[in-house]
PDB file of C-alpha atoms in Angstrom:
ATOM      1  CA  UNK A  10     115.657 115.055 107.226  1.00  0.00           C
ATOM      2  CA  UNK A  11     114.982 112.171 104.855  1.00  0.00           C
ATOM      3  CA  UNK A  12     114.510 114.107 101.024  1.00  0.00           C
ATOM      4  CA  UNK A  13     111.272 112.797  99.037  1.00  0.00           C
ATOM      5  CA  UNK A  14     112.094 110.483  96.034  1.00  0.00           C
ATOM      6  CA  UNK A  15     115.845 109.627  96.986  1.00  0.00           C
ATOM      7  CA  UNK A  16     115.753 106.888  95.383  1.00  0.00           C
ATOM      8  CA  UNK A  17     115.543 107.803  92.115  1.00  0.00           C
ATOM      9  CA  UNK A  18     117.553 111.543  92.726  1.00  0.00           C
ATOM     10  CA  UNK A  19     121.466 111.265  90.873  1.00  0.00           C
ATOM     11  CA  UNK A  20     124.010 110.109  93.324  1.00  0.00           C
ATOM     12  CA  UNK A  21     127.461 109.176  91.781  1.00  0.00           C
ATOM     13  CA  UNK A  22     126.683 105.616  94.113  1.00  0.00           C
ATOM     14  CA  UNK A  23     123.260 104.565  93.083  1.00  0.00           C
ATOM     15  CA  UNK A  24     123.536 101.571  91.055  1.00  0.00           C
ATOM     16  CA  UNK A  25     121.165  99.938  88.374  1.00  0.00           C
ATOM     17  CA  UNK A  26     120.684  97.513  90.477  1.00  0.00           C
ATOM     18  CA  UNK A  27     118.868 100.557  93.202  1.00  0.00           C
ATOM     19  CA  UNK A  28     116.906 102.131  90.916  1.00  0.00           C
ATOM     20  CA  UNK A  29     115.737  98.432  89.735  1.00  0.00           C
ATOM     21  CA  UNK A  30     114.384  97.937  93.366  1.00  0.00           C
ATOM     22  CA  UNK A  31     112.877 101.685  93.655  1.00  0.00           C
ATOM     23  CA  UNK A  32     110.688 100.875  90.657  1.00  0.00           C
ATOM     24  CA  UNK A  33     109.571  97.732  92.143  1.00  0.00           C
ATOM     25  CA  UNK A  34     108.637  98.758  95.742  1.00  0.00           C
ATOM     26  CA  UNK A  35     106.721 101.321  93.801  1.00  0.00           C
ATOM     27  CA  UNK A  36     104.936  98.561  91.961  1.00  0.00           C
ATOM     28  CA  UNK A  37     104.282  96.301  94.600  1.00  0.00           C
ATOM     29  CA  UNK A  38     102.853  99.527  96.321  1.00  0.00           C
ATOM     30  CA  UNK A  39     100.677 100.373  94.168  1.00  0.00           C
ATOM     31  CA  UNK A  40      99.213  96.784  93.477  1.00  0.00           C
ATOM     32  CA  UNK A  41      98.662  95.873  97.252  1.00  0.00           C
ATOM     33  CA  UNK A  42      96.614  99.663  96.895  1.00  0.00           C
ATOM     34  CA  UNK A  43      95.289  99.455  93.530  1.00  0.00           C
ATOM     35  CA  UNK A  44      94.576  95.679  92.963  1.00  0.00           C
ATOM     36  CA  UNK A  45      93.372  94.299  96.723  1.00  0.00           C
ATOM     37  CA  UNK A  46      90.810  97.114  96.157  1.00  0.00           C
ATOM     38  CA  UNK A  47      89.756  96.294  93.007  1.00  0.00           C
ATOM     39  CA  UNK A  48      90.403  92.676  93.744  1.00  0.00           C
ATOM     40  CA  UNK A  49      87.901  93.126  97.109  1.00  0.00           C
ATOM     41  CA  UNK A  50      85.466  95.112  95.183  1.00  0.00           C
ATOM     42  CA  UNK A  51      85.072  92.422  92.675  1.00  0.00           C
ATOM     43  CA  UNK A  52      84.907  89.619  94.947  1.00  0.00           C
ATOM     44  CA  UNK A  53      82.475  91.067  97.308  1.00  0.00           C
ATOM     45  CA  UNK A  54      80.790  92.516  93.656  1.00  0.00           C
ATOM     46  CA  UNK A  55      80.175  88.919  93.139  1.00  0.00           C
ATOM     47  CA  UNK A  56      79.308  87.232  96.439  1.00  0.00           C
ATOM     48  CA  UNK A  57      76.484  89.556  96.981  1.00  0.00           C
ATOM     49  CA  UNK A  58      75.100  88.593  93.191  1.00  0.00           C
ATOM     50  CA  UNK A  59      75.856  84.939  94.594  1.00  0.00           C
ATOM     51  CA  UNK A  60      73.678  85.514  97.288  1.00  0.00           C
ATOM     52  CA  UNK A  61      71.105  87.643  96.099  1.00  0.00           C
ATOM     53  CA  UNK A  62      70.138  84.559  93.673  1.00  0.00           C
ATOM     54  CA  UNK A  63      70.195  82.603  96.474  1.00  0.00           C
ATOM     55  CA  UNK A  64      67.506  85.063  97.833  1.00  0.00           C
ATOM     56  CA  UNK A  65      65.152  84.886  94.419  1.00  0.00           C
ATOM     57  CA  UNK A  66      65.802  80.996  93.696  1.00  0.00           C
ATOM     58  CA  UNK A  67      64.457  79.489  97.355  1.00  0.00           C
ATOM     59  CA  UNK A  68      61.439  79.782  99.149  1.00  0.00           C
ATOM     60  CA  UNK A  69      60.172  78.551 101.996  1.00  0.00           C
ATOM     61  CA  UNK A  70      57.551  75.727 102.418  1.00  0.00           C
ATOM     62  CA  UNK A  71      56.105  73.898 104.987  1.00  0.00           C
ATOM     63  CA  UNK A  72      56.557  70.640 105.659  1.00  0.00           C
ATOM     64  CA  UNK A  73      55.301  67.561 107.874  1.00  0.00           C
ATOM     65  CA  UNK A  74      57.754  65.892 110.392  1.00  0.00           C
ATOM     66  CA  UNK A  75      57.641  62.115 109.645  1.00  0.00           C
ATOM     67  CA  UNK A  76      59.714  61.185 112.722  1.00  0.00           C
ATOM     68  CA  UNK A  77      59.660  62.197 116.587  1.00  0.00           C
ATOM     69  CA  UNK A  78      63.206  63.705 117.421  1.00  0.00           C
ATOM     70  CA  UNK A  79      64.432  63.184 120.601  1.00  0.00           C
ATOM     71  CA  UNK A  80      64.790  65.485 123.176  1.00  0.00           C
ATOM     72  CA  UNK A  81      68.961  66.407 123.236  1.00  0.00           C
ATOM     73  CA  UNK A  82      70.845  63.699 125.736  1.00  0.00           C
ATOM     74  CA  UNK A  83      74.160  65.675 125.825  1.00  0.00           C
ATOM     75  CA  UNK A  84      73.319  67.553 128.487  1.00  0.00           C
ATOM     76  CA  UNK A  85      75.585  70.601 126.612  1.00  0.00           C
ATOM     77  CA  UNK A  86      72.945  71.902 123.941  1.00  0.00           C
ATOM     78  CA  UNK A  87      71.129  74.305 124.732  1.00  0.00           C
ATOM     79  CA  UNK A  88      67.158  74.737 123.924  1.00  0.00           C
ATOM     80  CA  UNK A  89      67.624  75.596 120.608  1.00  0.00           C
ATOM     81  CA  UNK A  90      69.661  72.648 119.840  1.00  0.00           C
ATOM     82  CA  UNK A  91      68.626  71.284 115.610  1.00  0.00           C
ATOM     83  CA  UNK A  92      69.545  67.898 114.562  1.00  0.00           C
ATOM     84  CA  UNK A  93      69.022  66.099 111.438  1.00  0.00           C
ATOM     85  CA  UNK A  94      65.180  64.508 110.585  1.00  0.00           C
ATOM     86  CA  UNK A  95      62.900  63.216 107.526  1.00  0.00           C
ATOM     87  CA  UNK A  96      60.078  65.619 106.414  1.00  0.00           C
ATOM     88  CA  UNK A  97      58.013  65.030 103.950  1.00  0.00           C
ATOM     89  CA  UNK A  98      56.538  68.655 101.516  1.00  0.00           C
ATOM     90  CA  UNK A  99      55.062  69.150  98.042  1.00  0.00           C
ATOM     91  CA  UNK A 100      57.060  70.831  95.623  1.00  0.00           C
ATOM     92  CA  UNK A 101      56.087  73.701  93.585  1.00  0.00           C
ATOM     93  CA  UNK A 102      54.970  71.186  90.519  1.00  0.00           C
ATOM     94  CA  UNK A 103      52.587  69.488  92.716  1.00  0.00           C
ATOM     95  CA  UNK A 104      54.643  66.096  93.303  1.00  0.00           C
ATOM     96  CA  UNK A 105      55.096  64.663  96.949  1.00  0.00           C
ATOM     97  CA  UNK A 106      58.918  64.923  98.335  1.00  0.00           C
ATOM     98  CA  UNK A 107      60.740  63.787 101.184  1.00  0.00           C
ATOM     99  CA  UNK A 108      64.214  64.397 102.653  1.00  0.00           C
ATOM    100  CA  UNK A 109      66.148  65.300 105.405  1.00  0.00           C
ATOM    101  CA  UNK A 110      66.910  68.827 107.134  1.00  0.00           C
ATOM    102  CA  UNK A 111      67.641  70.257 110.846  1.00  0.00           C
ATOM    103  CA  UNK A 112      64.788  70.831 113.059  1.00  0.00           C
ATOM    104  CA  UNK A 113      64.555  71.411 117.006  1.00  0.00           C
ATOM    105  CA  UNK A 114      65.295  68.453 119.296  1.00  0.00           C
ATOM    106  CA  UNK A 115      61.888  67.380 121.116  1.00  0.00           C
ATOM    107  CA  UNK A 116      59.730  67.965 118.171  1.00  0.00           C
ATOM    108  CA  UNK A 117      57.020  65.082 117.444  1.00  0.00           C
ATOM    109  CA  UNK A 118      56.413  63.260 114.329  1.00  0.00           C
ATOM    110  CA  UNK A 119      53.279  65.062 112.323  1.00  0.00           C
ATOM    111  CA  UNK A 120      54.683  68.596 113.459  1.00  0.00           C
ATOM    112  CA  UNK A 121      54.507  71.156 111.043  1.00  0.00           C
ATOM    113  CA  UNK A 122      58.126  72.486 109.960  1.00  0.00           C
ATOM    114  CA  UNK A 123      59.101  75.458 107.327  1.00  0.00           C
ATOM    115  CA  UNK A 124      62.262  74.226 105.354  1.00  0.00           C
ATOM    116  CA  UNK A 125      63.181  75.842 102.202  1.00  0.00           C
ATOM    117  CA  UNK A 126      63.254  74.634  98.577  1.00  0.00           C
ATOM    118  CA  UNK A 127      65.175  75.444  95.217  1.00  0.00           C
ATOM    119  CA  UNK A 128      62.809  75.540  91.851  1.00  0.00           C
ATOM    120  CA  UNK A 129      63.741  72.303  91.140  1.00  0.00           C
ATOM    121  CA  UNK A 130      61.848  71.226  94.266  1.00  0.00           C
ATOM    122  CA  UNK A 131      64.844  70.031  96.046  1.00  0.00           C
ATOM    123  CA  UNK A 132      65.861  70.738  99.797  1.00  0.00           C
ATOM    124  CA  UNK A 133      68.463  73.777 100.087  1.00  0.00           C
ATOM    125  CA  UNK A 134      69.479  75.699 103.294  1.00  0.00           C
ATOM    126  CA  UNK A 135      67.890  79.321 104.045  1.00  0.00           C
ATOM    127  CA  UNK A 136      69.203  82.202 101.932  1.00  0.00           C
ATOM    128  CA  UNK A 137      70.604  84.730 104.119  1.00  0.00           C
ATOM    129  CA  UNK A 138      69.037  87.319 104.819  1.00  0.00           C
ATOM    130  CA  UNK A 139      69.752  91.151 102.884  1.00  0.00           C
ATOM    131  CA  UNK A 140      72.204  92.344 105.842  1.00  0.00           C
ATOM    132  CA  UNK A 141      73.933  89.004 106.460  1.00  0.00           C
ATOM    133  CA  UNK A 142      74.563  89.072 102.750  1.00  0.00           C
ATOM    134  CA  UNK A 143      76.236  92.432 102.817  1.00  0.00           C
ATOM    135  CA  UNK A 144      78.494  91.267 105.148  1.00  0.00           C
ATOM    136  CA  UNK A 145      79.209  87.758 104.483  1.00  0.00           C
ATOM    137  CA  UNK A 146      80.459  89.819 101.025  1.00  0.00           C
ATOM    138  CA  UNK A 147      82.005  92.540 102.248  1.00  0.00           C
ATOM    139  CA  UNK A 148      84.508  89.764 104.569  1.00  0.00           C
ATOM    140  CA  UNK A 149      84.756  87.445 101.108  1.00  0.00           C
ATOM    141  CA  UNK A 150      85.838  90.976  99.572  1.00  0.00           C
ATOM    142  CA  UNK A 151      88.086  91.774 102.660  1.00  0.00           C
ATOM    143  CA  UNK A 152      89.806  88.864 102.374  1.00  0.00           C
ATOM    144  CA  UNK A 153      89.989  88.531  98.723  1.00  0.00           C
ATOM    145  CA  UNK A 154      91.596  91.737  98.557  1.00  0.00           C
ATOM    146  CA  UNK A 155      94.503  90.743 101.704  1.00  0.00           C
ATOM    147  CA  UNK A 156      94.646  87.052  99.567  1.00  0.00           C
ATOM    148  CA  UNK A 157      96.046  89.331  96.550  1.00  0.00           C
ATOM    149  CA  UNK A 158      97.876  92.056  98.195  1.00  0.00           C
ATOM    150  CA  UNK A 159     100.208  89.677 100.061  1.00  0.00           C
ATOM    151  CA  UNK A 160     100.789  87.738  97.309  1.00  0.00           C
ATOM    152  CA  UNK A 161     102.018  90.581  95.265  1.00  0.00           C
ATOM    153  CA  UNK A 162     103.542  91.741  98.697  1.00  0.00           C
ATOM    154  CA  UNK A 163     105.201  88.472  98.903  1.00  0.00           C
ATOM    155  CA  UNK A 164     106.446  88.309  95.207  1.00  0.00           C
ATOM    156  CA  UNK A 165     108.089  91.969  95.554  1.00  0.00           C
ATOM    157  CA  UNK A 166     109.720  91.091  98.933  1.00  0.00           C
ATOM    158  CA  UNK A 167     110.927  87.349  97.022  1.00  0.00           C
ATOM    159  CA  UNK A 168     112.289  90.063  93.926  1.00  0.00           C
ATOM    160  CA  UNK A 169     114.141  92.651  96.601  1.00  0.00           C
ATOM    161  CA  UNK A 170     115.875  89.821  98.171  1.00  0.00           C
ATOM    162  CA  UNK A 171     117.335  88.353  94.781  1.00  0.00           C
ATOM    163  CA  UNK A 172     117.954  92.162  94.009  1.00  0.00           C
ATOM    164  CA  UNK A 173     119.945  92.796  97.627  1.00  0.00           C
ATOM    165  CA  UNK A 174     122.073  88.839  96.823  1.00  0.00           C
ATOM    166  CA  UNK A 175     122.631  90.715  93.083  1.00  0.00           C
ATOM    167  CA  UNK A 176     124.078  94.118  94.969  1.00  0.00           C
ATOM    168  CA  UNK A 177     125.752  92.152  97.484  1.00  0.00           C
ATOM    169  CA  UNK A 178     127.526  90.324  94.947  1.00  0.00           C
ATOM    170  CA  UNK A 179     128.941  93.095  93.372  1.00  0.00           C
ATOM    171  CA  UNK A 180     129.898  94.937  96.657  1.00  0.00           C
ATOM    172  CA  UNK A 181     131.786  91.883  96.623  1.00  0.00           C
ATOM    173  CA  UNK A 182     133.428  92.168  93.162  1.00  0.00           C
ATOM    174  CA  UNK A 183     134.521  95.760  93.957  1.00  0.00           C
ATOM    175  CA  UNK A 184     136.003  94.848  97.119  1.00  0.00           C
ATOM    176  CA  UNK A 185     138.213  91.857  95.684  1.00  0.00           C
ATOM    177  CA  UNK A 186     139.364  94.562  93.698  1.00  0.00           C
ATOM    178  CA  UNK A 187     139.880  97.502  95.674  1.00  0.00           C
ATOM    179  CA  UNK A 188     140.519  95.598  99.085  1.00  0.00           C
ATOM    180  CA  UNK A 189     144.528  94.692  98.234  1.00  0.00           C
ATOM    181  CA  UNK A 190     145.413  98.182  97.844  1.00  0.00           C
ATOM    182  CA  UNK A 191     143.837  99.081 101.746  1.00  0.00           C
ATOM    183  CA  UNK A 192     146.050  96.264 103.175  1.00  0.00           C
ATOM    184  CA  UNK A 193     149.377  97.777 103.185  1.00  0.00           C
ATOM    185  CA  UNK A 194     150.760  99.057 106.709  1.00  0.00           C
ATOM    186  CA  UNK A 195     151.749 102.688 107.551  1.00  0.00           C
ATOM    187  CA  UNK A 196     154.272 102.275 109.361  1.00  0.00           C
TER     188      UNK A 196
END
């Protein structure tokens, strides 16, 4: 049976050099626990406040196809398929704007189109919406939380491997020295 907290229990063999390494699994342990968490709360903390000023800063408005858009050639789109066009909208302040956005293939010139605007009047895509938010932040979270526990995983397993060449070094030490008395024969 394996005893709790060997490595730090007395043992006339443990080295400095082991109870270095204890202390730094330990540490490496608790940062993957304690910092991707926090690291993962804070990240999805802020993509959600990202987002949910997305939400409050654009609004929809419509807008007047200038062009006709083609009817998709590909043959591989399906009925849904969006590709770029000029539309033409008033802005909040009252001043006439153009630009260019997606809209659905097929659609004729003079159509009315919704496309949404920042408060400076300027074309921006569509906010997403409350739950789409939640998780687009809770994966930005996820994965700034793996992002910093393997690093620190990585930086612990780059610190045990320069502590196992330190230990192996000395094994070596001790055995130039101790190794010439075990070669005699018995004869």
């Amino acid at each position: 049976m394996k005893k709790p907290l060997w490595r730090w229990r007395s043992n006339p063999l443990r080295r400095r050099v082991d109870v270095v390494e204890a202390w730094v699994v330990l540490a490496v342990w608790a940062l993957v626990v304690v910092g991707g968490t926090v690291a993962g709360l804070v990240a999805a903390g802020a993509a959600d406040e990202v987002l949910a000023h997305q939400r409050e800063e654009r609004e929809p408005v419509r807008a007047v196809l200038l062009v006709d858009v083609p009817t998709s050639t590909s043959g591989i789109g399906t009925e849904s398929e969006r590709t770029p066009a000029t539309v033409a909208w008033t802005a909040s302040d009252g001043s006439r704007r153009t630009g260019r956005t997606l809209v659905d293939t097929g659609t004729k010139a003079g159509s009315p189109v919704v496309v949404w605007q920042d408060r400076q009047g300027r074309l921006a895509t569509r906010p997403p919406s409350a739950g789409a938010a939640a998780v687009e932040a809770g994966v930005l979270g996820a994965a700034a939380g793996c992002a910093l526990a393997g690093a620190v995983f990585g930086a612990g397993a780059v610190v045990r491997w320069r502590l196992e060449q330190q230990r192996l070094g000395l094994w070596d030490r001790e055995w130039t020295t101790v190794g010439p008395r075990w070669g005699h024969k018995t004869g």
